[in-house]
PDB file of C-alpha atoms in Angstrom:
ATOM      1  CA  UNK T   2     -29.278  11.662 -36.179  1.00 55.00           C
ATOM      2  CA  UNK T   3     -31.473   8.607 -35.665  1.00 56.00           C
ATOM      3  CA  UNK T   4     -29.444   6.693 -38.256  1.00 63.00           C
ATOM      4  CA  UNK T   5     -26.220   7.471 -36.378  1.00 61.00           C
ATOM      5  CA  UNK T   6     -27.677   6.337 -33.051  1.00 57.00           C
ATOM      6  CA  UNK T   7     -29.039   3.149 -34.631  1.00 57.00           C
ATOM      7  CA  UNK T   8     -25.639   2.407 -36.200  1.00 59.00           C
ATOM      8  CA  UNK T   9     -23.872   3.047 -32.895  1.00 57.00           C
ATOM      9  CA  UNK T  10     -26.302   0.764 -31.062  1.00 61.00           C
ATOM     10  CA  UNK T  11     -25.758  -1.956 -33.679  1.00 60.00           C
ATOM     11  CA  UNK T  12     -21.974  -1.721 -33.264  1.00 60.00           C
ATOM     12  CA  UNK T  13     -22.166  -1.838 -29.484  1.00 60.00           C
ATOM     13  CA  UNK T  14     -24.646  -4.702 -29.358  1.00 60.00           C
ATOM     14  CA  UNK T  15     -22.708  -6.789 -31.885  1.00 58.00           C
ATOM     15  CA  UNK T  16     -19.351  -6.379 -30.135  1.00 56.00           C
ATOM     16  CA  UNK T  17     -18.399  -9.605 -28.442  1.00 56.00           C
ATOM     17  CA  UNK T  18     -17.320  -9.497 -24.845  1.00 60.00           C
ATOM     18  CA  UNK T  19     -14.245 -11.504 -23.978  1.00 64.00           C
ATOM     19  CA  UNK T  20     -13.711 -13.196 -20.667  1.00 71.00           C
ATOM     20  CA  UNK T  21     -11.007 -11.797 -18.456  1.00 77.00           C
ATOM     21  CA  UNK T  22      -8.322 -14.301 -17.618  1.00 87.00           C
ATOM     22  CA  UNK T  23      -6.030 -14.131 -14.665  1.00 86.00           C
ATOM     23  CA  UNK T  24      -3.113 -16.284 -13.634  1.00 88.00           C
ATOM     24  CA  UNK T  25      -2.787 -16.938  -9.923  1.00 86.00           C
ATOM     25  CA  UNK T  26       0.412 -18.176  -8.368  1.00 84.00           C
ATOM     26  CA  UNK T  27       0.393 -19.692  -4.885  1.00 76.00           C
ATOM     27  CA  UNK T  28       2.378 -17.639  -2.410  1.00 79.00           C
ATOM     28  CA  UNK T  29       3.202 -17.766   1.257  1.00 77.00           C
ATOM     29  CA  UNK T  30       1.940 -15.557   4.043  1.00 84.00           C
ATOM     30  CA  UNK T  31       4.297 -13.047   5.608  1.00 84.00           C
ATOM     31  CA  UNK T  32       4.613 -13.710   9.331  1.00 85.00           C
ATOM     32  CA  UNK T  33       4.893 -10.475  11.323  1.00 87.00           C
ATOM     33  CA  UNK T  34       5.560  -9.658  14.963  1.00 86.00           C
ATOM     34  CA  UNK T  35       2.901  -6.912  14.911  1.00 86.00           C
ATOM     35  CA  UNK T  36      -0.698  -6.804  13.652  1.00 90.00           C
ATOM     36  CA  UNK T  37      -0.780  -4.960  10.285  1.00 94.00           C
ATOM     37  CA  UNK T  38      -3.165  -2.031   9.871  1.00 95.00           C
ATOM     38  CA  UNK T  39      -1.952  -0.414   6.632  1.00 96.00           C
ATOM     39  CA  UNK T  40       0.705  -0.967   3.984  1.00 96.00           C
ATOM     40  CA  UNK T  41       2.374   1.232   1.378  1.00 96.00           C
ATOM     41  CA  UNK T  42       5.167   0.571  -1.096  1.00 96.00           C
ATOM     42  CA  UNK T  43       8.200   2.532  -2.200  1.00 95.00           C
ATOM     43  CA  UNK T  44       8.017   3.921  -5.727  1.00 94.00           C
ATOM     44  CA  UNK T  45      10.293   1.216  -7.099  1.00 94.00           C
ATOM     45  CA  UNK T  46       8.372  -1.514  -5.261  1.00 94.00           C
ATOM     46  CA  UNK T  47      11.426  -2.838  -3.430  1.00 95.00           C
ATOM     47  CA  UNK T  48      10.239  -1.855   0.049  1.00 95.00           C
ATOM     48  CA  UNK T  49       6.927  -2.241   1.844  1.00 96.00           C
ATOM     49  CA  UNK T  50       6.191  -0.102   4.866  1.00 97.00           C
ATOM     50  CA  UNK T  51       3.731  -1.901   7.112  1.00 96.00           C
ATOM     51  CA  UNK T  52       1.930   0.032   9.822  1.00 97.00           C
ATOM     52  CA  UNK T  53       1.421  -2.150  12.874  1.00 95.00           C
ATOM     53  CA  UNK T  54      -0.138  -1.458  16.246  1.00 92.00           C
ATOM     54  CA  UNK T  55       3.239  -0.785  17.838  1.00 92.00           C
ATOM     55  CA  UNK T  56       5.615  -0.035  14.957  1.00 95.00           C
ATOM     56  CA  UNK T  57       6.245   0.616  11.296  1.00 96.00           C
ATOM     57  CA  UNK T  58       7.839  -2.503   9.836  1.00 96.00           C
ATOM     58  CA  UNK T  59      10.292  -2.114   6.948  1.00 95.00           C
ATOM     59  CA  UNK T  60       9.880  -5.102   4.629  1.00 95.00           C
ATOM     60  CA  UNK T  61      12.359  -5.829   1.843  1.00 95.00           C
ATOM     61  CA  UNK T  62      10.438  -7.314  -1.096  1.00 93.00           C
ATOM     62  CA  UNK T  63      13.527  -8.845  -2.822  1.00 94.00           C
ATOM     63  CA  UNK T  64      14.733 -10.396   0.460  1.00 93.00           C
ATOM     64  CA  UNK T  65      11.173 -11.361   1.503  1.00 91.00           C
ATOM     65  CA  UNK T  66      11.775 -10.353   5.113  1.00 93.00           C
ATOM     66  CA  UNK T  67      11.369  -7.559   7.622  1.00 94.00           C
ATOM     67  CA  UNK T  68      14.687  -5.728   7.732  1.00 94.00           C
ATOM     68  CA  UNK T  69      13.948  -3.031  10.309  1.00 94.00           C
ATOM     69  CA  UNK T  70      11.238  -1.381  12.364  1.00 94.00           C
ATOM     70  CA  UNK T  71      10.389   2.030  13.754  1.00 94.00           C
ATOM     71  CA  UNK T  72       8.733   1.905  17.194  1.00 95.00           C
ATOM     72  CA  UNK T  73       5.585   3.971  17.738  1.00 94.00           C
ATOM     73  CA  UNK T  74       4.382   5.511  20.997  1.00 91.00           C
ATOM     74  CA  UNK T  75       0.727   5.853  19.908  1.00 90.00           C
ATOM     75  CA  UNK T  76      -1.727   3.786  17.901  1.00 90.00           C
ATOM     76  CA  UNK T  77      -2.338   4.928  14.324  1.00 94.00           C
ATOM     77  CA  UNK T  78      -4.714   3.675  11.648  1.00 94.00           C
ATOM     78  CA  UNK T  79      -3.248   4.933   8.362  1.00 96.00           C
ATOM     79  CA  UNK T  80       0.175   5.499   6.887  1.00 96.00           C
ATOM     80  CA  UNK T  81       1.298   7.702   3.988  1.00 97.00           C
ATOM     81  CA  UNK T  82       4.734   8.301   2.475  1.00 96.00           C
ATOM     82  CA  UNK T  83       6.024  11.612   1.124  1.00 96.00           C
ATOM     83  CA  UNK T  84       6.891  11.785  -2.599  1.00 95.00           C
ATOM     84  CA  UNK T  85      10.618  11.982  -1.807  1.00 94.00           C
ATOM     85  CA  UNK T  86      10.232   8.915   0.456  1.00 94.00           C
ATOM     86  CA  UNK T  87      11.781  10.605   3.492  1.00 95.00           C
ATOM     87  CA  UNK T  88       8.738  11.220   5.677  1.00 96.00           C
ATOM     88  CA  UNK T  89       5.864   9.137   7.030  1.00 97.00           C
ATOM     89  CA  UNK T  90       2.519  10.722   7.803  1.00 97.00           C
ATOM     90  CA  UNK T  91       0.356   8.823  10.274  1.00 96.00           C
ATOM     91  CA  UNK T  92      -3.268   9.390  11.165  1.00 95.00           C
ATOM     92  CA  UNK T  93      -5.592   7.984  13.774  1.00 90.00           C
ATOM     93  CA  UNK T  94      -9.356   7.687  13.663  1.00 87.00           C
ATOM     94  CA  UNK T  95      -9.432   8.926  17.259  1.00 85.00           C
ATOM     95  CA  UNK T  96      -7.375  12.104  16.840  1.00 85.00           C
ATOM     96  CA  UNK T  97      -7.565  15.267  14.731  1.00 91.00           C
ATOM     97  CA  UNK T  98      -3.763  15.267  14.342  1.00 91.00           C
ATOM     98  CA  UNK T  99      -1.258  13.987  11.791  1.00 94.00           C
ATOM     99  CA  UNK T 100       2.008  12.593  13.144  1.00 93.00           C
ATOM    100  CA  UNK T 101       5.101  13.295  11.050  1.00 96.00           C
ATOM    101  CA  UNK T 102       8.137  10.998  11.183  1.00 94.00           C
ATOM    102  CA  UNK T 103      11.196  11.853   9.122  1.00 96.00           C
ATOM    103  CA  UNK T 104      13.588   8.989   8.388  1.00 92.00           C
ATOM    104  CA  UNK T 105      16.656   8.089   6.355  1.00 90.00           C
ATOM    105  CA  UNK T 106      18.287   4.792   5.455  1.00 85.00           C
ATOM    106  CA  UNK T 107      21.899   4.756   6.667  1.00 86.00           C
TER     107      UNK T 107
END
């Protein structure tokens, strides 16, 4: 048992650690008409849904622009998307309720 632990320790201590490398590309900021609070993406990554103070902004990633918005009557702090991507669930830190908004692209 001791021999196995000693061998394992020797293997771990002799393993060399490699530095992580990352490539960073400069990008531009996305200018919005509403202050963002939360963001989620569609499963395929083509759409970003940005929760603002007054609306949910629909952002097309390929077009790099806001293509639509859904006005909100209350302030929310978090946004979730249903697995079938047809319903938003919104929560607020100040309320014990969940708002449900069904939507469809037409």
